[in-house]
mmCIF file of C-alpha atoms in Angstrom:
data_model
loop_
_atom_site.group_PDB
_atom_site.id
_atom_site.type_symbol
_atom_site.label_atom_id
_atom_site.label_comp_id
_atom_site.label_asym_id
_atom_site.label_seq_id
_atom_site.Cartn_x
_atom_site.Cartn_y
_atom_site.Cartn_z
ATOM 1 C CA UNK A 456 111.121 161.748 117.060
ATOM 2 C CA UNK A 457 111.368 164.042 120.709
ATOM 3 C CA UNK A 458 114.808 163.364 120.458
ATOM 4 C CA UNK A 459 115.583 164.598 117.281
ATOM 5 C CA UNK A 460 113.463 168.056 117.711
ATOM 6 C CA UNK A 461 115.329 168.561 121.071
ATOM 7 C CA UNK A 462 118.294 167.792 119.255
ATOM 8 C CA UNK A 463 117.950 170.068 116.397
ATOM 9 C CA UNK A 464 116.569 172.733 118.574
ATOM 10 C CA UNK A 465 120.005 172.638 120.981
ATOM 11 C CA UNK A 466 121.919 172.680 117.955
ATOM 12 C CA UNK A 467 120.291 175.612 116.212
ATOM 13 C CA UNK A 468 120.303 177.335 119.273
ATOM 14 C CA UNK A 469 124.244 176.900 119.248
ATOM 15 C CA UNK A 470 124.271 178.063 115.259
ATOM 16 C CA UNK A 471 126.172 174.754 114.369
ATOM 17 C CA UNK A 472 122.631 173.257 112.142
ATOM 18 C CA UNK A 473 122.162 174.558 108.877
ATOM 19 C CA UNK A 474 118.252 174.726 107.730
ATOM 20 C CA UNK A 475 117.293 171.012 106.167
ATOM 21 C CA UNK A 476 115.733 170.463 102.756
ATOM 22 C CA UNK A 477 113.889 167.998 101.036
ATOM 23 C CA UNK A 478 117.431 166.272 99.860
ATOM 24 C CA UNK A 479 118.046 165.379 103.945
ATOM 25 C CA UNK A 480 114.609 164.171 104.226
ATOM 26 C CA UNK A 481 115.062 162.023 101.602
ATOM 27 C CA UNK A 482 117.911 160.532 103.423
ATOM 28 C CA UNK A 483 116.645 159.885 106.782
ATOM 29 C CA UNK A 484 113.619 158.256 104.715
ATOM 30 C CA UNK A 485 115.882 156.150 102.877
ATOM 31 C CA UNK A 486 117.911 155.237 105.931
ATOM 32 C CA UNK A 487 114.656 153.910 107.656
ATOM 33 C CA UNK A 488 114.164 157.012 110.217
ATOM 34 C CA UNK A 489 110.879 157.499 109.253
ATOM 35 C CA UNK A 490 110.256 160.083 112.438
ATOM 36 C CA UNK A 491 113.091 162.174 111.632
ATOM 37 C CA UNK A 492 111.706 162.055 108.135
ATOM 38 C CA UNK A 493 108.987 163.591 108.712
ATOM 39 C CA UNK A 494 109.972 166.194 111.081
ATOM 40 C CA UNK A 495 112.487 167.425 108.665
ATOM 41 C CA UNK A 496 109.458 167.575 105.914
ATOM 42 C CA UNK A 497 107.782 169.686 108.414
ATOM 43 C CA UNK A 498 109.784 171.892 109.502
ATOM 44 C CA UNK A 499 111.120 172.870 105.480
ATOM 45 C CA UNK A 500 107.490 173.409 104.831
ATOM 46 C CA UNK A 501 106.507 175.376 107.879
ATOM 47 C CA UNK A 502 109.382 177.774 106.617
ATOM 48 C CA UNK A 503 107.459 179.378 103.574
ATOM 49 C CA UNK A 504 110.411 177.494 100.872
ATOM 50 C CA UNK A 505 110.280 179.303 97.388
ATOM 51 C CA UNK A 506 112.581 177.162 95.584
ATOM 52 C CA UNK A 507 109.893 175.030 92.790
ATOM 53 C CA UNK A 508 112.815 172.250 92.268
ATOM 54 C CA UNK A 509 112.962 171.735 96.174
ATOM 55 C CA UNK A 510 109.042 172.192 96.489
ATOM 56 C CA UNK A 511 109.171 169.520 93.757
ATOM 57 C CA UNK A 512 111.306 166.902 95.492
ATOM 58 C CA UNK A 513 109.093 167.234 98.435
ATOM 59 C CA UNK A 514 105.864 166.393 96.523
ATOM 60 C CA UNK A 515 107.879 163.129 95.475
ATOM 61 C CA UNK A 516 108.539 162.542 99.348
ATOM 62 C CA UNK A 517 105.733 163.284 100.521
ATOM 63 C CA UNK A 518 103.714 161.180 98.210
ATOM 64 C CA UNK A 519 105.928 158.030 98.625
ATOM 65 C CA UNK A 520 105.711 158.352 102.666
ATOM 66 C CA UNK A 521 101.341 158.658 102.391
ATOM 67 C CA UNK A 522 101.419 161.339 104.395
ATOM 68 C CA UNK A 523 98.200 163.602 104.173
ATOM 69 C CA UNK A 524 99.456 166.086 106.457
ATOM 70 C CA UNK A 525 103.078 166.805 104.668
ATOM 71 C CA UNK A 526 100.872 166.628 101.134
ATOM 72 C CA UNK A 527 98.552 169.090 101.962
ATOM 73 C CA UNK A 528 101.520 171.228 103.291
ATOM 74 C CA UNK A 529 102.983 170.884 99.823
ATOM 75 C CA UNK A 530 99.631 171.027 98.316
ATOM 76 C CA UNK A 531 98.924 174.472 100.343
ATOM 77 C CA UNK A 532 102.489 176.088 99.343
ATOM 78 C CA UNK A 533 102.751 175.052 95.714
ATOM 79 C CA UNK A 534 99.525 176.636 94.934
ATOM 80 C CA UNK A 535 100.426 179.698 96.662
ATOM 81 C CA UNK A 536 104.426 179.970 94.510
ATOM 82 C CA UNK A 537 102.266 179.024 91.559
ATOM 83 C CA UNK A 538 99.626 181.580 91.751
ATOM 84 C CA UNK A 539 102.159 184.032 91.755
ATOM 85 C CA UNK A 540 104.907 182.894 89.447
ATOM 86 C CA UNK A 541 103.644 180.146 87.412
ATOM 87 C CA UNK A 542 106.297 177.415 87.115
ATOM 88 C CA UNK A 543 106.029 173.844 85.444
ATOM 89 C CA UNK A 544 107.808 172.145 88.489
ATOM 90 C CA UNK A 545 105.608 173.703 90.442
ATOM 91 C CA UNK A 546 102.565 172.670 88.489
ATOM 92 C CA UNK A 547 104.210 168.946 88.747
ATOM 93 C CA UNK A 548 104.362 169.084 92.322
ATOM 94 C CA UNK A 549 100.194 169.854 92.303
ATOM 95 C CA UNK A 550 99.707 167.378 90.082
ATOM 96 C CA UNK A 551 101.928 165.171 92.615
ATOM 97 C CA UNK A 552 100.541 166.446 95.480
ATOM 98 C CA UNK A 553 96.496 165.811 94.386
ATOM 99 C CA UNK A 554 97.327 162.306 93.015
ATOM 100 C CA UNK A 555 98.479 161.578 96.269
ATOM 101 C CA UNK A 556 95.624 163.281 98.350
ATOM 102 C CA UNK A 557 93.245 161.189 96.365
ATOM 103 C CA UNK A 558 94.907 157.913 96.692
ATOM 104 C CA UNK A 559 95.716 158.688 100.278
ATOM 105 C CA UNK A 560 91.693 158.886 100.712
ATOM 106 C CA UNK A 561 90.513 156.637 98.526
ATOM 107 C CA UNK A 562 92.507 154.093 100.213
ATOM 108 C CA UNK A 563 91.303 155.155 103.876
ATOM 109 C CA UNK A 564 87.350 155.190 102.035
ATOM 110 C CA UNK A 565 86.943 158.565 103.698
ATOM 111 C CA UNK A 566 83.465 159.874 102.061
ATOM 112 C CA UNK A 567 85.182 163.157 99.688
ATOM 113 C CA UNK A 568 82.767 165.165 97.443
ATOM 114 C CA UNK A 569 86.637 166.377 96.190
ATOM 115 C CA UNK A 570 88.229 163.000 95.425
ATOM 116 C CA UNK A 571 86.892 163.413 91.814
ATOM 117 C CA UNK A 572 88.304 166.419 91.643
ATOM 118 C CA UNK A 573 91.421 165.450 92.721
ATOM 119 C CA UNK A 574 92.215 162.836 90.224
ATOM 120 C CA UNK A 575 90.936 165.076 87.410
ATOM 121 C CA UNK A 576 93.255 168.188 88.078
ATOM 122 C CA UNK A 577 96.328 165.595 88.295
ATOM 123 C CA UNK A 578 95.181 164.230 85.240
ATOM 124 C CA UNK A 579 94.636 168.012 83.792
ATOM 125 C CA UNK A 580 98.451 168.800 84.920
ATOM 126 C CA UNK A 581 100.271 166.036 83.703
ATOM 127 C CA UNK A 582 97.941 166.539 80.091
ATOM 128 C CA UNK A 583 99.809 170.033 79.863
ATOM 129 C CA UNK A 584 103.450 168.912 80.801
ATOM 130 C CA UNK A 585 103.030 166.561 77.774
ATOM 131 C CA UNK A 586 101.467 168.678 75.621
ATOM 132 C CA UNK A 587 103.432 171.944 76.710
ATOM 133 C CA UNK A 588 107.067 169.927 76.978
ATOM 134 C CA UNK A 589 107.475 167.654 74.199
ATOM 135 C CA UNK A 590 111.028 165.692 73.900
ATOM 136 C CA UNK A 591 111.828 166.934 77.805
ATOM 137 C CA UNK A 592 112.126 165.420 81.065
ATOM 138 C CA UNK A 593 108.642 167.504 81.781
ATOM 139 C CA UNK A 594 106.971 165.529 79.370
ATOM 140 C CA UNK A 595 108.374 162.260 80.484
ATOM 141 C CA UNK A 596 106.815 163.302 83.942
ATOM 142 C CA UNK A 597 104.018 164.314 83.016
ATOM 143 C CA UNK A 598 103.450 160.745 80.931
ATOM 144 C CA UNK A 599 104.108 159.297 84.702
ATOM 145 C CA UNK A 600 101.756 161.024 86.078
ATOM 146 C CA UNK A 601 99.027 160.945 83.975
ATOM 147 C CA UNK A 602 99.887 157.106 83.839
ATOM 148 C CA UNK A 603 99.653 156.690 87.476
ATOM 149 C CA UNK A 604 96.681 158.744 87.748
ATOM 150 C CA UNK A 605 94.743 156.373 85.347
ATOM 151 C CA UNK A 606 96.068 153.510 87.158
ATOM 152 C CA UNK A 607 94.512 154.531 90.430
ATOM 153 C CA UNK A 608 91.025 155.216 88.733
ATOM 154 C CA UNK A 609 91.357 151.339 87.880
ATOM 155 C CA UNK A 610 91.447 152.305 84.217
ATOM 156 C CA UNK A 611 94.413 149.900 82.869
ATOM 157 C CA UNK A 612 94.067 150.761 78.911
ATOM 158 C CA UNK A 613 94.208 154.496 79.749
ATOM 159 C CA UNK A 614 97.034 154.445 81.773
ATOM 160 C CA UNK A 615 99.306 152.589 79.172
ATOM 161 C CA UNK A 616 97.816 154.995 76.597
ATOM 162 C CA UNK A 617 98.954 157.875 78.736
ATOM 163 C CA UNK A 618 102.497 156.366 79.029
ATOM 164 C CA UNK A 619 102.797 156.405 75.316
ATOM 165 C CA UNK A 620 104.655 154.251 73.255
ATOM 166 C CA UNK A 621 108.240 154.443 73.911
ATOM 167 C CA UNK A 622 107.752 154.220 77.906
ATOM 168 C CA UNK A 623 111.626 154.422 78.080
ATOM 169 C CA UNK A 624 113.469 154.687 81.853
ATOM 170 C CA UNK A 625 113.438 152.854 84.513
ATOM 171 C CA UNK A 626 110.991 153.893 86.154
ATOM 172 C CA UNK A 627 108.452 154.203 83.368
ATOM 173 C CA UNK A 628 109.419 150.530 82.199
ATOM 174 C CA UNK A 629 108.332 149.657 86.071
ATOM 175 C CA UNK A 630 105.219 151.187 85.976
ATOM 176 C CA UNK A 631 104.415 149.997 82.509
ATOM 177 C CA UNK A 632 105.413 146.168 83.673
ATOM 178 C CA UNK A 633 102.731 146.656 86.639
ATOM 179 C CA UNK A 634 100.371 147.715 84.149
ATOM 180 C CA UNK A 635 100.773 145.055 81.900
ATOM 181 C CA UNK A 636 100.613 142.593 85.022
ATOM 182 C CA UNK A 637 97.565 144.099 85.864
ATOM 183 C CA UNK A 638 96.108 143.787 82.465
ATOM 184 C CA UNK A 639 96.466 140.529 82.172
ATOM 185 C CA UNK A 640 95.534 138.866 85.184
ATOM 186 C CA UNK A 641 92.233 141.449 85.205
ATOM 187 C CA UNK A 642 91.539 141.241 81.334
ATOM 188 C CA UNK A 643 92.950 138.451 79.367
ATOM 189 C CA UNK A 644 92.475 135.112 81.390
ATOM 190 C CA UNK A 645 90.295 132.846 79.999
ATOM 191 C CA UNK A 646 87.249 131.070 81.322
ATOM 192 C CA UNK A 647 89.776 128.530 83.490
ATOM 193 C CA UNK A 648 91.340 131.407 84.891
ATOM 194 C CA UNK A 649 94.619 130.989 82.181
ATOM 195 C CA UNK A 650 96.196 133.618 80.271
ATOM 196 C CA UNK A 651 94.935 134.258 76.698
ATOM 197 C CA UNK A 652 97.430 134.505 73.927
ATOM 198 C CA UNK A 653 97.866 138.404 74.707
ATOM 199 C CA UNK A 654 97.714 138.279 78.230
ATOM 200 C CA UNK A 655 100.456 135.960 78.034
ATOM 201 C CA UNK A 656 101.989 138.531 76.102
ATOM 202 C CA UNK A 657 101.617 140.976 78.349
ATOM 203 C CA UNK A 658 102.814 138.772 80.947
ATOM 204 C CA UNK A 659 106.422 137.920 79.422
ATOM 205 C CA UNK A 660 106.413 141.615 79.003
ATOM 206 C CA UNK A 661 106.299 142.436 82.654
ATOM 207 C CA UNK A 662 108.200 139.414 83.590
ATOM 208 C CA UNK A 663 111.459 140.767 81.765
ATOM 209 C CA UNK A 664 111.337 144.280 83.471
ATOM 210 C CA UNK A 665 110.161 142.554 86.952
ATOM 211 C CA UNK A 666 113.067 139.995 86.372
ATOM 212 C CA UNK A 667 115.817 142.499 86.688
ATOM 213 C CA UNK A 668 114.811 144.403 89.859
ATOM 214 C CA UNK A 669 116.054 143.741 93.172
ATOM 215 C CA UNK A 670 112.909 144.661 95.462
ATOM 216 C CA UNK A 671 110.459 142.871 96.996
ATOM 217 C CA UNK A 672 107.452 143.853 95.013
ATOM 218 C CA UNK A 673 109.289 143.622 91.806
ATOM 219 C CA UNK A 674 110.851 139.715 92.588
ATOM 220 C CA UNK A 675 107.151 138.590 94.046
ATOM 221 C CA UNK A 676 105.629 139.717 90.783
ATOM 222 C CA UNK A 677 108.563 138.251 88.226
ATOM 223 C CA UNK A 678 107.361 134.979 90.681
ATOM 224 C CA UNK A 679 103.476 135.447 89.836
ATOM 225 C CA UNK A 680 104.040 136.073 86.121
ATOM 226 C CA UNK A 681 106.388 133.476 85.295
ATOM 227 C CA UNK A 682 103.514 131.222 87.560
ATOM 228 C CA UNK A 683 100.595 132.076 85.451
ATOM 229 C CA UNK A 684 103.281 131.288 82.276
ATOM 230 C CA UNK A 685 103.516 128.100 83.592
ATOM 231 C CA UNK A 686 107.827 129.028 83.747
ATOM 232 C CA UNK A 687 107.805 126.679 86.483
ATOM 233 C CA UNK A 688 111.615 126.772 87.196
ATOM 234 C CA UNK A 689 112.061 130.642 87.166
ATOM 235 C CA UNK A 690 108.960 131.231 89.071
ATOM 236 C CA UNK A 691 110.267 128.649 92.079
ATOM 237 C CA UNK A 692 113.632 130.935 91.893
ATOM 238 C CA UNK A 693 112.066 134.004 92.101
ATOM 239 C CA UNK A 694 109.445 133.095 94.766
ATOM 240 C CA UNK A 695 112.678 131.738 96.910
ATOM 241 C CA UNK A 696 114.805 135.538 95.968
ATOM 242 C CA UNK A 697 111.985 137.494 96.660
ATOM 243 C CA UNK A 698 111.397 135.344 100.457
ATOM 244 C CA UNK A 699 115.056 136.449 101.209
ATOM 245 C CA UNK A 700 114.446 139.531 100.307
ATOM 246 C CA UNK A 701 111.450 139.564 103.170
ATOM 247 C CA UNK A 702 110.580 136.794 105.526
ATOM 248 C CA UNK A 703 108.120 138.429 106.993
ATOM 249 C CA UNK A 704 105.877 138.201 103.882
ATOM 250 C CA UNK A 705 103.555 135.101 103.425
ATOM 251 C CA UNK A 706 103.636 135.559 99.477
ATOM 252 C CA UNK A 707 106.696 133.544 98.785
ATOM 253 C CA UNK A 708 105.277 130.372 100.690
ATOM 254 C CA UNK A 709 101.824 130.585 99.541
ATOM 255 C CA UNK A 710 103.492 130.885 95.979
ATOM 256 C CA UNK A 711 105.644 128.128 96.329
ATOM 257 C CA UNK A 712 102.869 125.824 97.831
ATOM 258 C CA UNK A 713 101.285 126.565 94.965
ATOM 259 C CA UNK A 714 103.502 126.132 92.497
ATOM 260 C CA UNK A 715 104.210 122.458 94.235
ATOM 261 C CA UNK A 716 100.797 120.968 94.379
ATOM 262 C CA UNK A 717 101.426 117.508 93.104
ATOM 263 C CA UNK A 718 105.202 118.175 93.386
ATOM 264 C CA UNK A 719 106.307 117.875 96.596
ATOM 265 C CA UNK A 720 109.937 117.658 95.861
ATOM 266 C CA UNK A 721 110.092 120.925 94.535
ATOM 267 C CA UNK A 722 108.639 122.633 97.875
ATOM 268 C CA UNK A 723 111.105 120.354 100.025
ATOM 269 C CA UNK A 724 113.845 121.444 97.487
ATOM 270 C CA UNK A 725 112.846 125.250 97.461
ATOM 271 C CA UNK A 726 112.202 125.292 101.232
ATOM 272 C CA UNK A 727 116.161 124.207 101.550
ATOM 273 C CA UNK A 728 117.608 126.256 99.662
ATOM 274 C CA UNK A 729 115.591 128.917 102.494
ATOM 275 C CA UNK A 730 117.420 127.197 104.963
ATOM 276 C CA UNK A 731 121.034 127.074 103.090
ATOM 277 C CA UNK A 732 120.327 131.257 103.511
ATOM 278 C CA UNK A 733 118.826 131.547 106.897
ATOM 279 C CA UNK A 734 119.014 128.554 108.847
ATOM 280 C CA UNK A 735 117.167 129.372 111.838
ATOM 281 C CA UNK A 736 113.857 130.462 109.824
ATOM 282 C CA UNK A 737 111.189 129.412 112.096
ATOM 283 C CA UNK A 738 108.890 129.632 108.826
ATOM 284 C CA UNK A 739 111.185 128.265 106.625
ATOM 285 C CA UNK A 740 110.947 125.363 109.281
ATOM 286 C CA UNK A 741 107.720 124.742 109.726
ATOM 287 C CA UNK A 742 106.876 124.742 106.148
ATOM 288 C CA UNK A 743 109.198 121.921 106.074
ATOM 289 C CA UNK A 744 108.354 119.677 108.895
ATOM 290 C CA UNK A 745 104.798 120.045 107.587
ATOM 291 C CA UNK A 746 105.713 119.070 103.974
ATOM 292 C CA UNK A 747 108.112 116.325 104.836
ATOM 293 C CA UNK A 748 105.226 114.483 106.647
ATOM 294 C CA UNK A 749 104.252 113.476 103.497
ATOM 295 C CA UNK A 750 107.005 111.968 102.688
ATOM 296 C CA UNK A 751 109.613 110.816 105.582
ATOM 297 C CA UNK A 752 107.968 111.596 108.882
ATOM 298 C CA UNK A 753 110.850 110.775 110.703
ATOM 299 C CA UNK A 754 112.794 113.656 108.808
ATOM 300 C CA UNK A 755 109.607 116.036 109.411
ATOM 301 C CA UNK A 756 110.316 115.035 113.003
ATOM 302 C CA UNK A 757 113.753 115.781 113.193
ATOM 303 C CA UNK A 758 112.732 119.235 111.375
ATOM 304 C CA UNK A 759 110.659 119.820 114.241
ATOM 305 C CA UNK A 760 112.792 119.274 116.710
ATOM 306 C CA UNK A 761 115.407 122.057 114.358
ATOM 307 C CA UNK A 762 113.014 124.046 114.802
ATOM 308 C CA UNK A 763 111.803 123.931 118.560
ATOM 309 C CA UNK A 764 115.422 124.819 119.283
ATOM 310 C CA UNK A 765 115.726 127.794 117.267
ATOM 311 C CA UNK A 766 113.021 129.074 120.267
ATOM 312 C CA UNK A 767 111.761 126.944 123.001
ATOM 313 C CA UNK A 768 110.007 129.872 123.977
ATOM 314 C CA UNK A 769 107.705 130.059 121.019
ATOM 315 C CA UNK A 770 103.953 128.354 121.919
ATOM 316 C CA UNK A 771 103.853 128.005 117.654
ATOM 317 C CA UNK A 772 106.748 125.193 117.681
ATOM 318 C CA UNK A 773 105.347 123.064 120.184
ATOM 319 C CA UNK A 774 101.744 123.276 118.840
ATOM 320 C CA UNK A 775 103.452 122.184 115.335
ATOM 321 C CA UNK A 776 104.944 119.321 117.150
ATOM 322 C CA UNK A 777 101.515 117.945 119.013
ATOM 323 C CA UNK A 778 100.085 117.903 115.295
ATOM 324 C CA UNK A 779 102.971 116.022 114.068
ATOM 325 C CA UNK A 780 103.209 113.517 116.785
ATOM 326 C CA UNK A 781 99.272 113.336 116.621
ATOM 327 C CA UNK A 782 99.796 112.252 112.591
ATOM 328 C CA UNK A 783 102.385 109.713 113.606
ATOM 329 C CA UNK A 784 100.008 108.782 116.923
ATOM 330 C CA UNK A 785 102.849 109.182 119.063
ATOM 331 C CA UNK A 786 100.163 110.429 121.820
ATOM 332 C CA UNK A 787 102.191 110.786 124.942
ATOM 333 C CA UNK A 788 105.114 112.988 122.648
ATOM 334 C CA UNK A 789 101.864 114.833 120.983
ATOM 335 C CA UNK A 790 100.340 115.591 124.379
ATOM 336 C CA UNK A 791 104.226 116.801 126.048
ATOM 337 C CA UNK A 792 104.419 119.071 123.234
ATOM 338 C CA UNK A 793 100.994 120.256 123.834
ATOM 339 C CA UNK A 794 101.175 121.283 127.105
ATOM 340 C CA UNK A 795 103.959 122.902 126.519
#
């Protein structure tokens, strides 16, 4: 942000700020000041660094934060350290730094006569940290990385090939539950859409690695498998942790809608146990005035009116209400609420 460059630019000035690092980027990034973040990214790599493990940690950075212009920094100065002094961290943080470039264009379906090229020298790298650095933390990197590069070339068998069989860590035992996720909801469903014998394998696999995290992604997905398993219990109480883990995201309703179709106490029960958390969940709410209409308008009514007063200011409340009152054919209440 402006105020952070001035900032650091009146400090320096005064010789009270020592130079930044990757390690304080990480930091800001993890505290949610994306801008500061990045200008601390910047300005390390617009100062020529030489240390590979730094260099490293800001391949990981600037991978995570998709940001082309930081990875091509790190792109641009690892090849230069490397050309010089070769170094396997430094040959990580290429490998790093082109997996990233590639996804980071692939996704934006810019037109590259590189991308190919991209993906196959990050492939090439990690290859030689596994076959270079047996029994090390190198080649348990490398296995990532080849892993990951596989997975973004869509090729699921390959990438859980190039994790190898004893895929141990946490973070390997993430990626391989995503892979086995992806396997079997891409690969082993059969002609109804239901999991085959091994894709329900592969789904109980990912479900107890995606059971134990504490993340968004990794709750939403323990919800999904345990779905398709037909785990009808766990995947309600997962679809309700991972909504309080973010409101915002329509997953956890959809989910749960699902999961309830013919079963419309277990979306009523669900939806409360939203509420016990966060009462005034305008979502939470509406889900529930609209599913109670089914069954007890006069509760989906007094839902409504819960939820109305959370914000009278919100068009989305009153427009619920007009449907509501239209379904009961209370038509002067439906039109009042309309015109709101």
């Amino acid at each position: 942000s402006l105020a952070f460059v001035i900032t650091l630019l009146l400090l320096s000035q005064a010789g009270v700020v020592q130079a930044e690092d990757p390690a304080d980027a990480r930091r800001a990034w993890s505290e949610g000041r994306t801008d500061d973040a990045f200008e601390i990214l910047r300005t390390y790599l617009l100062e020529d660094p030489t240390d590979p493990v730094e260099i490293l940690d800001a391949a990981r950075l600037a991978s995570e934060m998709k940001d082309l212009e930081l990875v091509e920094r790190v792109q641009g100065r690892a090849e230069v350290l490397a050309s010089d002094a070769p170094d396997p961290q430094l040959d990580l943080a290429l490998g790093i730094a082109y997996l990233a470039l590639g996804e980071i264009r692939l996704v934006a379906g810019v037109p590259s006569p590189t991308l190919a090229f991209l993906f196959s020298d990050a492939e090439n790298i990690a290859k030689q940290l596994v076959a270079n650095h047996p029994d090390t933390e190198l080649e348990r990197e490398g296995r990532l990385l080849l892993a990951r590069t596989r997975q973004a070339l869509g090729d699921v068998e390959a990438a859980l090939e190039g994790l190898g069989p004893q895929a141990t860590g946490e973070e390997m035992a993430r990626l391989k539950a995503d892979l086995l996720y992806d396997r079997a909801v891409t690969k082993r469903l059969d002609a109804s859409g239901r999991p085959t014998d091994e894709g329900a394998d592969d789904l109980r696999g990912a479900l107890a690695v995606f059971a134990e995290t504490t993340d968004f992604d990794g709750r939403i997905k323990a919800a999904w498998a345990a779905h398709r398993l037909g785990e009808l219990e766990d995947a309600r109480r997962h679809y309700v942790e991972a909504w309080a883990l973010d409101a915002t995201s329509t997953y956890p309703l959809r989910g749960l809608q699902s999961l309830a179709t013919g079963r419309p106490a277990l979306l009523l029960e669900s939806l409360g146990e939203i509420l016990e958390q966060e009462p005034d969940d305008v979502r939470a709410l509406d889900a529930l005035a609209q599913a109670q209409m089914g069954v007890d308008p006069g509760q989906a009514l007094a839902t409504l009116e819960r939820r109305i007063a959370v914000d009278e200011n919100d068009p989305a409340g009153w427009m619920l209400g007009a449907r509501l009152h239209v379904a009961t054919k209370q038509w002067r209440e439906a039109r009042r609420h309309a015109l709101r």
